[in-house]
Amino acid sequence: MRFTKSSSLALLWSLGHAQDCPTGSGVGMIVARASTEAPGTGIIGAVADDVAAQVPGSTITAVDYPATLQDYQSSEGKGVAAMTQLVQNFTTSCPGAKMVLMGYSQGAQVTMDVLCGTSETGFATTSAVASDNVAAVVLMGDPSNTPNQTFNAGTAQNAGRFPRQDIMSCGAVTDRIASFCNTGDLFCDSGNSLQVHLSYVQTNGPDATSFVLSKVQGTT
């Protein structure tokens, strides 16, 4: 796991419960780590770090939630509540500032549940959180992956372990999402490869960074 200065700052934020607004043309990134990772931004934090290095004035905030495999539904639900609060706080505290959401594995499901509402079987239903501030969304290894969506990236063809039942509720933000899922992924493609599931930052990290930059810098 890459633990950089900005990842460390994100961890300090999650422990201190304070949120800063980006400055200048910077963006506010809210990042949900994968299952079993230590508190902080986790491996997907490397993508946030790369964006921050190219967009001065940006901030990185880690979602403070259990991220456990045991009692997964409860953990994921707490993640949804925590990210929802962060999104709402950012929208209120930083009006006009651009927001980027990122999530890996369980964190990706958390992110989509915030944006689209929770509709997966076995999970408590929640409503979508509207925010015009969201400029880009990066997902990696999303267990709620639904095939044949315009925002899907990667080579996967199958649904995830907990496929989303109501994809229409994501309509307002689909043009701002890039969901990376590759063939054989144990969780997002219902395959049998943990190695594929853990490889997205290395395999797709540069594409994810480029996607975010294209959205926040207005090149698409």
XYZ file of C-alpha atoms in Angstrom:
220
model
C 0.000 0.000 0.000
C 1.344 3.422 -0.962
C 1.158 5.767 2.034
C 2.083 9.280 0.892
C 1.969 12.718 2.423
C -1.505 13.444 1.103
C -2.701 10.012 2.248
C -1.347 10.849 5.692
C -3.192 14.157 5.648
C -6.377 12.338 4.728
C -5.925 10.050 7.713
C -5.377 13.012 10.004
C -8.592 14.501 8.669
C -10.590 11.368 9.350
C -9.310 11.297 12.912
C -9.856 14.998 13.508
C -13.214 15.366 11.755
C -12.329 18.645 10.029
C -12.835 19.430 6.368
C -10.966 22.010 4.310
C -12.076 23.518 1.021
C -9.777 23.444 -1.998
C -8.108 26.689 -3.014
C -7.783 28.324 -6.411
C -8.654 25.846 -9.141
C -8.173 22.879 -6.825
C -10.720 20.115 -6.301
C -11.928 18.365 -3.189
C -11.415 14.604 -3.395
C -13.344 12.259 -1.114
C -11.895 8.745 -1.099
C -13.320 5.463 0.244
C -10.786 2.685 0.784
C -11.197 -1.020 0.082
C -12.171 -3.743 2.543
C -9.604 -4.573 5.265
C -7.347 -1.610 4.444
C -6.066 0.513 7.305
C -7.797 3.879 7.888
C -6.871 6.433 5.261
C -7.301 6.492 1.503
C -5.917 3.004 0.800
C -4.386 1.953 -2.503
C -6.685 4.161 -4.581
C -5.174 7.092 -2.717
C -2.325 6.899 -5.229
C -4.746 8.129 -7.905
C -5.870 10.991 -5.675
C -2.228 11.855 -5.030
C -1.522 11.966 -8.758
C -4.480 14.272 -9.362
C -3.465 16.546 -6.490
C 0.054 16.788 -7.902
C -1.367 18.129 -11.165
C -4.180 20.270 -9.749
C -2.694 22.658 -7.160
C -4.891 23.622 -4.247
C -6.675 20.268 -4.124
C -7.622 18.469 -0.917
C -7.952 14.758 -0.154
C -10.367 13.471 2.473
C -10.652 9.841 3.568
C -14.048 8.362 4.389
C -13.982 7.207 8.011
C -15.787 3.845 8.035
C -15.092 0.241 9.136
C -14.265 -1.230 5.683
C -14.600 -4.751 7.089
C -15.520 -7.976 5.307
C -17.191 -9.310 8.426
C -20.637 -7.718 8.777
C -20.090 -6.356 5.274
C -23.580 -4.920 4.855
C -23.297 -2.996 8.110
C -19.819 -1.737 7.255
C -20.886 -0.657 3.785
C -23.945 1.116 5.162
C -21.797 3.041 7.612
C -19.581 4.009 4.713
C -22.575 5.329 2.788
C -23.638 7.410 5.785
C -20.122 8.763 6.311
C -19.541 9.675 2.664
C -23.002 11.202 2.407
C -22.154 13.499 5.306
C -18.861 14.477 3.698
C -20.525 15.245 0.367
C -23.227 17.326 2.029
C -20.701 19.169 4.189
C -18.516 19.923 1.172
C -21.469 21.180 -0.843
C -22.459 23.523 1.988
C -18.988 24.646 3.048
C -17.377 24.919 -0.388
C -20.070 26.252 -2.745
C -18.926 26.273 -6.330
C -15.888 24.087 -5.684
C -15.523 20.899 -7.705
C -15.708 17.544 -5.974
C -14.223 14.197 -7.038
C -15.331 10.912 -5.484
C -13.187 7.772 -5.532
C -13.767 4.283 -4.180
C -12.065 0.909 -4.346
C -13.937 -2.394 -3.866
C -16.287 -1.884 -0.889
C -15.430 1.797 -1.148
C -16.609 1.790 -4.767
C -19.957 0.327 -3.724
C -20.184 2.973 -1.013
C -19.540 5.687 -3.585
C -22.181 4.427 -5.994
C -24.739 4.063 -3.216
C -24.176 7.705 -2.311
C -24.610 8.825 -5.919
C -27.381 6.450 -6.983
C -29.048 5.317 -3.785
C -28.788 1.770 -2.443
C -30.763 -0.799 -4.443
C -28.661 -3.949 -4.023
C -30.389 -7.030 -2.609
C -29.635 -7.509 1.089
C -28.671 -3.895 1.773
C -30.749 -1.202 3.477
C -32.338 1.076 0.885
C -31.060 4.649 0.739
C -31.780 7.608 -1.522
C -29.342 9.213 -3.925
C -27.499 12.302 -2.702
C -27.709 15.088 -5.253
C -24.711 17.349 -5.703
C -23.937 19.470 -8.731
C -20.425 19.854 -7.323
C -19.449 16.312 -8.359
C -17.174 16.666 -11.385
C -15.757 13.146 -11.616
C -16.124 9.713 -10.045
C -13.558 6.904 -10.159
C -14.520 3.370 -9.161
C -12.250 0.328 -9.053
C -13.487 -3.233 -8.522
C -17.059 -2.248 -7.611
C -18.990 -5.255 -6.165
C -22.239 -3.552 -7.240
C -21.076 -3.448 -10.853
C -23.814 -3.734 -13.475
C -22.745 -4.750 -16.996
C -23.395 -2.854 -20.228
C -23.329 0.633 -18.737
C -21.886 3.606 -20.602
C -19.578 4.434 -17.706
C -18.034 0.961 -17.449
C -14.318 0.779 -18.189
C -12.193 -2.339 -18.441
C -12.863 -5.774 -19.889
C -15.450 -7.312 -17.529
C -18.734 -8.593 -18.955
C -20.465 -9.920 -15.832
C -22.317 -8.390 -12.911
C -20.637 -7.976 -9.553
C -21.378 -9.892 -6.366
C -24.065 -7.371 -5.364
C -25.411 -6.006 -8.662
C -27.258 -2.713 -8.550
C -30.985 -3.149 -9.183
C -31.833 0.471 -10.012
C -29.230 1.875 -12.360
C -31.595 4.568 -13.662
C -31.161 6.568 -10.475
C -27.536 7.179 -11.494
C -28.647 9.020 -14.621
C -27.687 12.500 -13.463
C -24.024 11.582 -13.017
C -23.293 8.756 -15.467
C -21.274 11.015 -17.766
C -18.942 11.762 -14.856
C -18.255 8.144 -13.803
C -15.449 5.803 -14.830
C -15.882 2.328 -13.323
C -12.864 0.077 -13.827
C -13.598 -3.666 -13.720
C -11.609 -6.329 -15.555
C -12.327 -9.903 -16.576
C -12.051 -12.461 -13.793
C -12.264 -9.995 -10.902
C -13.475 -11.893 -7.851
C -15.905 -9.182 -6.799
C -16.897 -6.857 -9.644
C -16.974 -9.539 -12.388
C -18.046 -12.480 -10.156
C -14.864 -14.243 -11.251
C -12.186 -16.084 -9.304
C -9.170 -13.772 -9.367
C -8.190 -11.742 -6.330
C -5.056 -10.650 -8.173
C -7.141 -8.901 -10.833
C -9.183 -7.245 -8.092
C -6.070 -5.811 -6.477
C -4.398 -4.627 -9.689
C -6.426 -1.594 -10.770
C -4.145 1.186 -9.569
C -1.222 -0.393 -11.398
C -3.232 -1.374 -14.487
C -5.713 1.484 -14.794
C -4.364 4.202 -12.516
C -3.028 6.433 -15.316
C -6.350 6.194 -17.172
C -8.215 7.057 -13.983
C -6.044 10.112 -13.399
C -6.487 11.244 -17.005
C -10.255 10.834 -16.703
C -10.411 13.009 -13.596
C -8.186 15.672 -15.129
C -10.338 15.780 -18.260
C -13.411 16.426 -16.141
C -12.049 18.924 -13.642
C -10.043 20.864 -16.206
C -12.925 20.963 -18.669
C -11.269 19.221 -21.593
C -14.299 17.031 -22.367
